Amino acid sequence: SQKIEQNSEALNIQEGKTATLTCNYTNYSPAYLQWYRQDPGRGPVFLLLIRENEKEKRKERLKVTFDTTLKQSLFHITASQPADSATYLCALGGGGSSASKIIFGSGTRLSIRP
Amino acid sequence: EAQVTQNPRYLITVTGKKLTVTCSQNMNHEYMSWYRQDPGLGLRQIYYSMNVEVTDKGDVPEGYKVSRKEKRNFPLILESPSPNQTSLYFCASRTPERLNEQFFGPGTRLTVL
């Protein structure tokens, strides 16, 4: 069955460093991959989308890579700040038997300490 | 302001008492979905709808019903709630033109006693 794994349940890093989160998947060939941010008690907020034919996407301090051979995406936050502390979810879509289906990983809780 | 709204935000109920969680979006999106979020399991799709009167099961549809009579509304119905439906529920909407970027509602925390 389709499976998404995000590298760790929690990640703790020092302010100013680059945070790197990993999303691996199996038994799936997505057309695109998304990253969302979720704060406690709130709904996820869309951050970035990268398509299967793209290697890298950037948006301000965020960078996403997508390797369909390794079946992996890396999500980087450079010059991290305490305000970046949140749970980050990856999601895959556009593949499998349903082109409209999006499946989510369970998330990585990122904490940036001052 | 573009948004997805859900009501109620919090609900405590008892086993077997039918309830409805409403969801409404003002972005004219075709697609709408319901998810539940449980610790360690992430977001799991319950039902989705690709347009008015078009709905389909997600990964965990048992014990739930939905309807899509109008484009903006997508209510989630629990005919006979059970304690294993205690969860955090999110409604989301999206449009293919925006590469399936989803907009999520604020969530409904449901407790079934």
mmCIF file of C-alpha atoms in Angstrom:
data_model
loop_
_atom_site.group_PDB
_atom_site.id
_atom_site.type_symbol
_atom_site.label_atom_id
_atom_site.label_comp_id
_atom_site.label_asym_id
_atom_site.label_seq_id
_atom_site.Cartn_x
_atom_site.Cartn_y
_atom_site.Cartn_z
ATOM 1 C CA SER A 1 0.000 0.000 0.000
ATOM 2 C CA GLN A 2 1.012 3.628 -0.419
ATOM 3 C CA LYS A 3 3.143 4.925 2.394
ATOM 4 C CA ILE A 4 4.654 8.287 3.313
ATOM 5 C CA GLU A 5 7.279 8.637 6.022
ATOM 6 C CA GLN A 6 8.609 11.858 7.442
ATOM 7 C CA ASN A 7 12.074 11.410 8.861
ATOM 8 C CA SER A 8 11.441 12.094 12.476
ATOM 9 C CA GLU A 9 8.587 12.945 14.709
ATOM 10 C CA ALA A 10 10.504 15.889 16.160
ATOM 11 C CA LEU A 11 13.511 17.976 15.211
ATOM 12 C CA ASN A 12 15.221 20.468 17.476
ATOM 13 C CA ILE A 13 17.773 22.929 16.096
ATOM 14 C CA GLN A 14 19.520 26.158 16.985
ATOM 15 C CA GLU A 15 18.269 29.476 15.632
ATOM 16 C CA GLY A 16 20.151 30.560 12.518
ATOM 17 C CA LYS A 17 20.921 27.023 11.361
ATOM 18 C CA THR A 18 19.322 25.309 8.390
ATOM 19 C CA ALA A 19 16.536 22.897 9.218
ATOM 20 C CA THR A 20 16.210 19.914 6.878
ATOM 21 C CA LEU A 21 13.118 17.736 6.922
ATOM 22 C CA THR A 22 12.749 14.542 4.926
ATOM 23 C CA CYS A 23 9.766 12.942 3.263
ATOM 24 C CA ASN A 24 10.060 9.440 1.803
ATOM 25 C CA TYR A 25 7.376 7.500 0.015
ATOM 26 C CA THR A 26 6.777 4.014 -1.348
ATOM 27 C CA ASN A 27 4.345 2.331 -3.714
ATOM 28 C CA TYR A 28 3.338 5.615 -5.265
ATOM 29 C CA SER A 29 4.159 7.708 -8.315
ATOM 30 C CA PRO A 30 2.979 11.220 -7.502
ATOM 31 C CA ALA A 31 2.562 13.939 -10.062
ATOM 32 C CA TYR A 32 3.427 16.533 -7.413
ATOM 33 C CA LEU A 33 4.444 16.930 -3.807
ATOM 34 C CA GLN A 34 3.352 19.627 -1.379
ATOM 35 C CA TRP A 35 4.603 20.923 1.954
ATOM 36 C CA TYR A 36 2.320 22.420 4.580
ATOM 37 C CA ARG A 37 2.883 24.112 7.909
ATOM 38 C CA GLN A 38 0.578 23.400 10.845
ATOM 39 C CA ASP A 39 0.515 25.348 14.094
ATOM 40 C CA PRO A 40 -1.082 23.872 17.237
ATOM 41 C CA GLY A 41 -4.866 23.982 17.115
ATOM 42 C CA ARG A 42 -4.942 25.203 13.516
ATOM 43 C CA GLY A 43 -5.444 23.800 10.063
ATOM 44 C CA PRO A 44 -2.463 23.159 7.773
ATOM 45 C CA VAL A 45 -1.306 26.047 5.615
ATOM 46 C CA PHE A 46 0.086 25.403 2.136
ATOM 47 C CA LEU A 47 3.734 26.419 1.635
ATOM 48 C CA LEU A 48 5.171 24.973 -1.565
ATOM 49 C CA LEU A 49 4.390 22.607 -4.390
ATOM 50 C CA ILE A 50 6.915 20.833 -6.585
ATOM 51 C CA ARG A 51 6.027 18.766 -9.642
ATOM 52 C CA GLU A 52 7.518 15.418 -10.639
ATOM 53 C CA ASN A 53 9.541 16.986 -13.440
ATOM 54 C CA GLU A 54 11.069 19.648 -11.181
ATOM 55 C CA LYS A 55 14.191 19.108 -9.100
ATOM 56 C CA GLU A 56 14.061 22.121 -6.831
ATOM 57 C CA LYS A 57 11.757 24.965 -5.793
ATOM 58 C CA ARG A 58 12.506 28.004 -3.651
ATOM 59 C CA LYS A 59 10.407 30.545 -1.835
ATOM 60 C CA GLU A 60 12.163 33.072 0.358
ATOM 61 C CA ARG A 61 13.996 31.021 3.034
ATOM 62 C CA LEU A 62 12.349 27.768 1.963
ATOM 63 C CA LYS A 63 13.750 25.238 -0.476
ATOM 64 C CA VAL A 64 12.231 21.947 -1.579
ATOM 65 C CA THR A 65 13.875 19.209 -3.605
ATOM 66 C CA PHE A 66 12.164 16.252 -5.209
ATOM 67 C CA ASP A 67 13.968 13.095 -6.278
ATOM 68 C CA THR A 68 11.567 10.660 -7.950
ATOM 69 C CA THR A 69 14.302 8.037 -8.270
ATOM 70 C CA LEU A 70 14.993 8.007 -4.545
ATOM 71 C CA LYS A 71 11.288 8.669 -3.863
ATOM 72 C CA GLN A 72 12.259 11.436 -1.526
ATOM 73 C CA SER A 73 11.715 15.130 -0.902
ATOM 74 C CA LEU A 74 13.853 17.365 1.270
ATOM 75 C CA PHE A 75 12.455 20.554 2.805
ATOM 76 C CA HIS A 76 14.972 23.155 3.966
ATOM 77 C CA ILE A 77 14.459 26.271 6.051
ATOM 78 C CA THR A 78 17.574 28.444 5.983
ATOM 79 C CA ALA A 79 18.436 30.984 8.681
ATOM 80 C CA SER A 80 15.811 29.397 10.911
ATOM 81 C CA GLN A 81 13.933 31.479 13.462
ATOM 82 C CA PRO A 82 11.891 30.571 16.552
ATOM 83 C CA ALA A 83 8.800 31.652 14.574
ATOM 84 C CA ASP A 84 9.463 28.731 12.214
ATOM 85 C CA SER A 85 8.635 26.320 15.036
ATOM 86 C CA ALA A 86 5.640 24.275 13.887
ATOM 87 C CA THR A 87 4.711 20.884 12.493
ATOM 88 C CA TYR A 88 5.497 20.425 8.806
ATOM 89 C CA LEU A 89 3.532 17.999 6.677
ATOM 90 C CA CYS A 90 4.374 16.612 3.280
ATOM 91 C CA ALA A 91 1.637 15.484 0.920
ATOM 92 C CA LEU A 92 1.648 13.633 -2.381
ATOM 93 C CA GLY A 93 -0.915 13.927 -5.099
ATOM 94 C CA GLY A 94 -1.875 13.251 -8.658
ATOM 95 C CA GLY A 95 -0.806 9.626 -8.763
ATOM 96 C CA GLY A 96 -2.295 6.198 -8.273
ATOM 97 C CA SER A 97 -5.799 5.304 -9.350
ATOM 98 C CA SER A 98 -7.252 8.666 -8.398
ATOM 99 C CA ALA A 99 -5.749 11.759 -9.941
ATOM 100 C CA SER A 100 -7.489 13.959 -7.408
ATOM 101 C CA LYS A 101 -6.313 12.103 -4.311
ATOM 102 C CA ILE A 102 -3.802 13.701 -1.927
ATOM 103 C CA ILE A 103 -2.192 11.663 0.854
ATOM 104 C CA PHE A 104 -0.363 13.149 3.840
ATOM 105 C CA GLY A 105 2.559 12.168 5.994
ATOM 106 C CA SER A 106 2.197 12.313 9.769
ATOM 107 C CA GLY A 107 4.414 15.377 10.066
ATOM 108 C CA THR A 108 7.639 16.495 11.695
ATOM 109 C CA ARG A 109 7.465 18.820 14.693
ATOM 110 C CA LEU A 110 10.224 21.398 14.315
ATOM 111 C CA SER A 111 11.459 23.423 17.276
ATOM 112 C CA ILE A 112 13.898 26.285 16.813
ATOM 113 C CA ARG A 113 15.615 27.293 20.035
ATOM 114 C CA PRO A 114 16.958 30.829 20.472
ATOM 115 C CA GLU B 1 -11.436 37.128 2.683
ATOM 116 C CA ALA B 2 -10.945 33.701 1.114
ATOM 117 C CA GLN B 3 -11.616 31.058 3.718
ATOM 118 C CA VAL B 4 -12.986 27.706 4.739
ATOM 119 C CA THR B 5 -15.233 27.752 7.787
ATOM 120 C CA GLN B 6 -16.283 24.860 9.998
ATOM 121 C CA ASN B 7 -18.859 24.613 12.740
ATOM 122 C CA PRO B 8 -18.805 23.765 15.512
ATOM 123 C CA ARG B 9 -15.163 24.175 16.477
ATOM 124 C CA TYR B 10 -15.549 21.984 19.536
ATOM 125 C CA LEU B 11 -18.123 19.313 20.288
ATOM 126 C CA ILE B 12 -18.567 16.802 23.071
ATOM 127 C CA THR B 13 -21.306 14.262 22.485
ATOM 128 C CA VAL B 14 -22.377 10.785 23.497
ATOM 129 C CA THR B 15 -22.323 7.513 21.617
ATOM 130 C CA GLY B 16 -25.143 7.138 19.126
ATOM 131 C CA LYS B 17 -26.320 10.746 18.997
ATOM 132 C CA LYS B 18 -26.360 11.886 15.381
ATOM 133 C CA LEU B 19 -24.361 14.983 14.598
ATOM 134 C CA THR B 20 -23.392 17.141 11.629
ATOM 135 C CA VAL B 21 -20.255 19.212 11.192
ATOM 136 C CA THR B 22 -20.715 21.937 8.616
ATOM 137 C CA CYS B 23 -18.106 23.163 6.159
ATOM 138 C CA SER B 24 -18.374 26.126 3.834
ATOM 139 C CA GLN B 25 -15.914 27.769 1.421
ATOM 140 C CA ASN B 26 -16.197 31.097 -0.387
ATOM 141 C CA MET B 27 -13.614 30.494 -3.132
ATOM 142 C CA ASN B 28 -15.851 28.701 -5.629
ATOM 143 C CA HIS B 29 -13.633 25.631 -5.399
ATOM 144 C CA GLU B 30 -14.726 22.441 -7.096
ATOM 145 C CA TYR B 31 -12.946 20.001 -4.801
ATOM 146 C CA MET B 32 -13.713 19.604 -1.129
ATOM 147 C CA SER B 33 -12.479 17.012 1.338
ATOM 148 C CA TRP B 34 -12.849 15.904 4.922
ATOM 149 C CA TYR B 35 -9.866 14.670 6.917
ATOM 150 C CA ARG B 36 -9.380 13.406 10.417
ATOM 151 C CA GLN B 37 -6.118 13.903 12.254
ATOM 152 C CA ASP B 38 -4.981 11.561 15.002
ATOM 153 C CA PRO B 39 -1.626 11.495 16.833
ATOM 154 C CA GLY B 40 0.957 9.475 14.937
ATOM 155 C CA LEU B 41 -1.396 8.817 12.035
ATOM 156 C CA GLY B 42 -1.389 12.176 10.333
ATOM 157 C CA LEU B 43 -4.205 13.442 8.163
ATOM 158 C CA ARG B 44 -6.395 10.733 6.720
ATOM 159 C CA GLN B 45 -8.997 11.474 4.106
ATOM 160 C CA ILE B 46 -12.562 10.489 4.988
ATOM 161 C CA TYR B 47 -14.531 11.600 1.934
ATOM 162 C CA TYR B 48 -13.993 13.946 -0.943
ATOM 163 C CA SER B 49 -16.126 15.650 -3.540
ATOM 164 C CA MET B 50 -15.075 16.761 -7.001
ATOM 165 C CA ASN B 51 -18.160 18.873 -7.579
ATOM 166 C CA VAL B 52 -21.852 19.202 -6.735
ATOM 167 C CA GLU B 53 -23.492 15.788 -6.316
ATOM 168 C CA VAL B 54 -20.150 14.014 -6.909
ATOM 169 C CA THR B 55 -18.655 12.408 -3.807
ATOM 170 C CA ASP B 56 -16.360 9.463 -3.176
ATOM 171 C CA LYS B 57 -14.816 7.574 -0.286
ATOM 172 C CA GLY B 58 -11.374 8.380 1.001
ATOM 173 C CA ASP B 59 -9.235 6.106 3.131
ATOM 174 C CA VAL B 60 -11.379 5.959 6.283
ATOM 175 C CA PRO B 61 -15.060 6.445 5.304
ATOM 176 C CA GLU B 62 -16.662 3.975 7.720
ATOM 177 C CA GLY B 63 -19.157 5.607 10.061
ATOM 178 C CA TYR B 64 -19.379 8.848 8.076
ATOM 179 C CA LYS B 65 -21.632 10.325 5.414
ATOM 180 C CA VAL B 66 -21.350 13.444 3.309
ATOM 181 C CA SER B 67 -23.450 15.378 0.850
ATOM 182 C CA ARG B 68 -22.682 18.069 -1.725
ATOM 183 C CA LYS B 69 -25.901 19.781 -2.716
ATOM 184 C CA GLU B 70 -24.286 23.186 -3.206
ATOM 185 C CA LYS B 71 -20.793 24.005 -4.384
ATOM 186 C CA ARG B 72 -19.864 25.963 -1.271
ATOM 187 C CA ASN B 73 -21.050 23.475 1.387
ATOM 188 C CA PHE B 74 -19.835 20.005 2.277
ATOM 189 C CA PRO B 75 -21.271 18.771 5.593
ATOM 190 C CA LEU B 76 -19.925 15.722 7.417
ATOM 191 C CA ILE B 77 -22.557 13.547 9.075
ATOM 192 C CA LEU B 78 -21.995 11.012 11.835
ATOM 193 C CA GLU B 79 -25.222 9.028 12.033
ATOM 194 C CA SER B 80 -24.244 7.067 15.151
ATOM 195 C CA PRO B 81 -20.969 8.379 16.587
ATOM 196 C CA SER B 82 -18.705 6.041 18.507
ATOM 197 C CA PRO B 83 -15.717 6.774 20.784
ATOM 198 C CA ASN B 84 -13.237 5.772 18.033
ATOM 199 C CA GLN B 85 -14.467 8.783 16.068
ATOM 200 C CA THR B 86 -13.032 11.098 18.692
ATOM 201 C CA SER B 87 -10.596 13.115 16.639
ATOM 202 C CA LEU B 88 -9.675 16.468 15.109
ATOM 203 C CA TYR B 89 -11.523 17.003 11.839
ATOM 204 C CA PHE B 90 -10.528 19.290 9.004
ATOM 205 C CA CYS B 91 -12.428 20.356 5.942
ATOM 206 C CA ALA B 92 -10.416 21.479 2.924
ATOM 207 C CA SER B 93 -11.124 22.868 -0.504
ATOM 208 C CA ARG B 94 -9.041 23.287 -3.637
ATOM 209 C CA THR B 95 -9.156 23.943 -7.331
ATOM 210 C CA PRO B 96 -7.160 22.188 -10.062
ATOM 211 C CA GLU B 97 -6.251 25.539 -11.589
ATOM 212 C CA ARG B 98 -4.134 26.315 -8.537
ATOM 213 C CA LEU B 99 -2.255 23.015 -8.804
ATOM 214 C CA ASN B 100 -4.320 21.491 -6.061
ATOM 215 C CA GLU B 101 -3.153 23.814 -3.306
ATOM 216 C CA GLN B 102 -5.538 23.020 -0.470
ATOM 217 C CA PHE B 103 -7.100 25.520 1.873
ATOM 218 C CA PHE B 104 -7.986 24.074 5.252
ATOM 219 C CA GLY B 105 -10.622 25.082 7.738
ATOM 220 C CA PRO B 106 -9.741 25.756 11.388
ATOM 221 C CA GLY B 107 -10.693 22.274 12.551
ATOM 222 C CA THR B 108 -13.403 20.693 14.692
ATOM 223 C CA ARG B 109 -12.354 18.848 17.818
ATOM 224 C CA LEU B 110 -14.887 16.098 18.439
ATOM 225 C CA THR B 111 -15.103 13.997 21.589
ATOM 226 C CA VAL B 112 -17.505 11.064 21.688
ATOM 227 C CA LEU B 113 -18.134 9.698 25.177
#
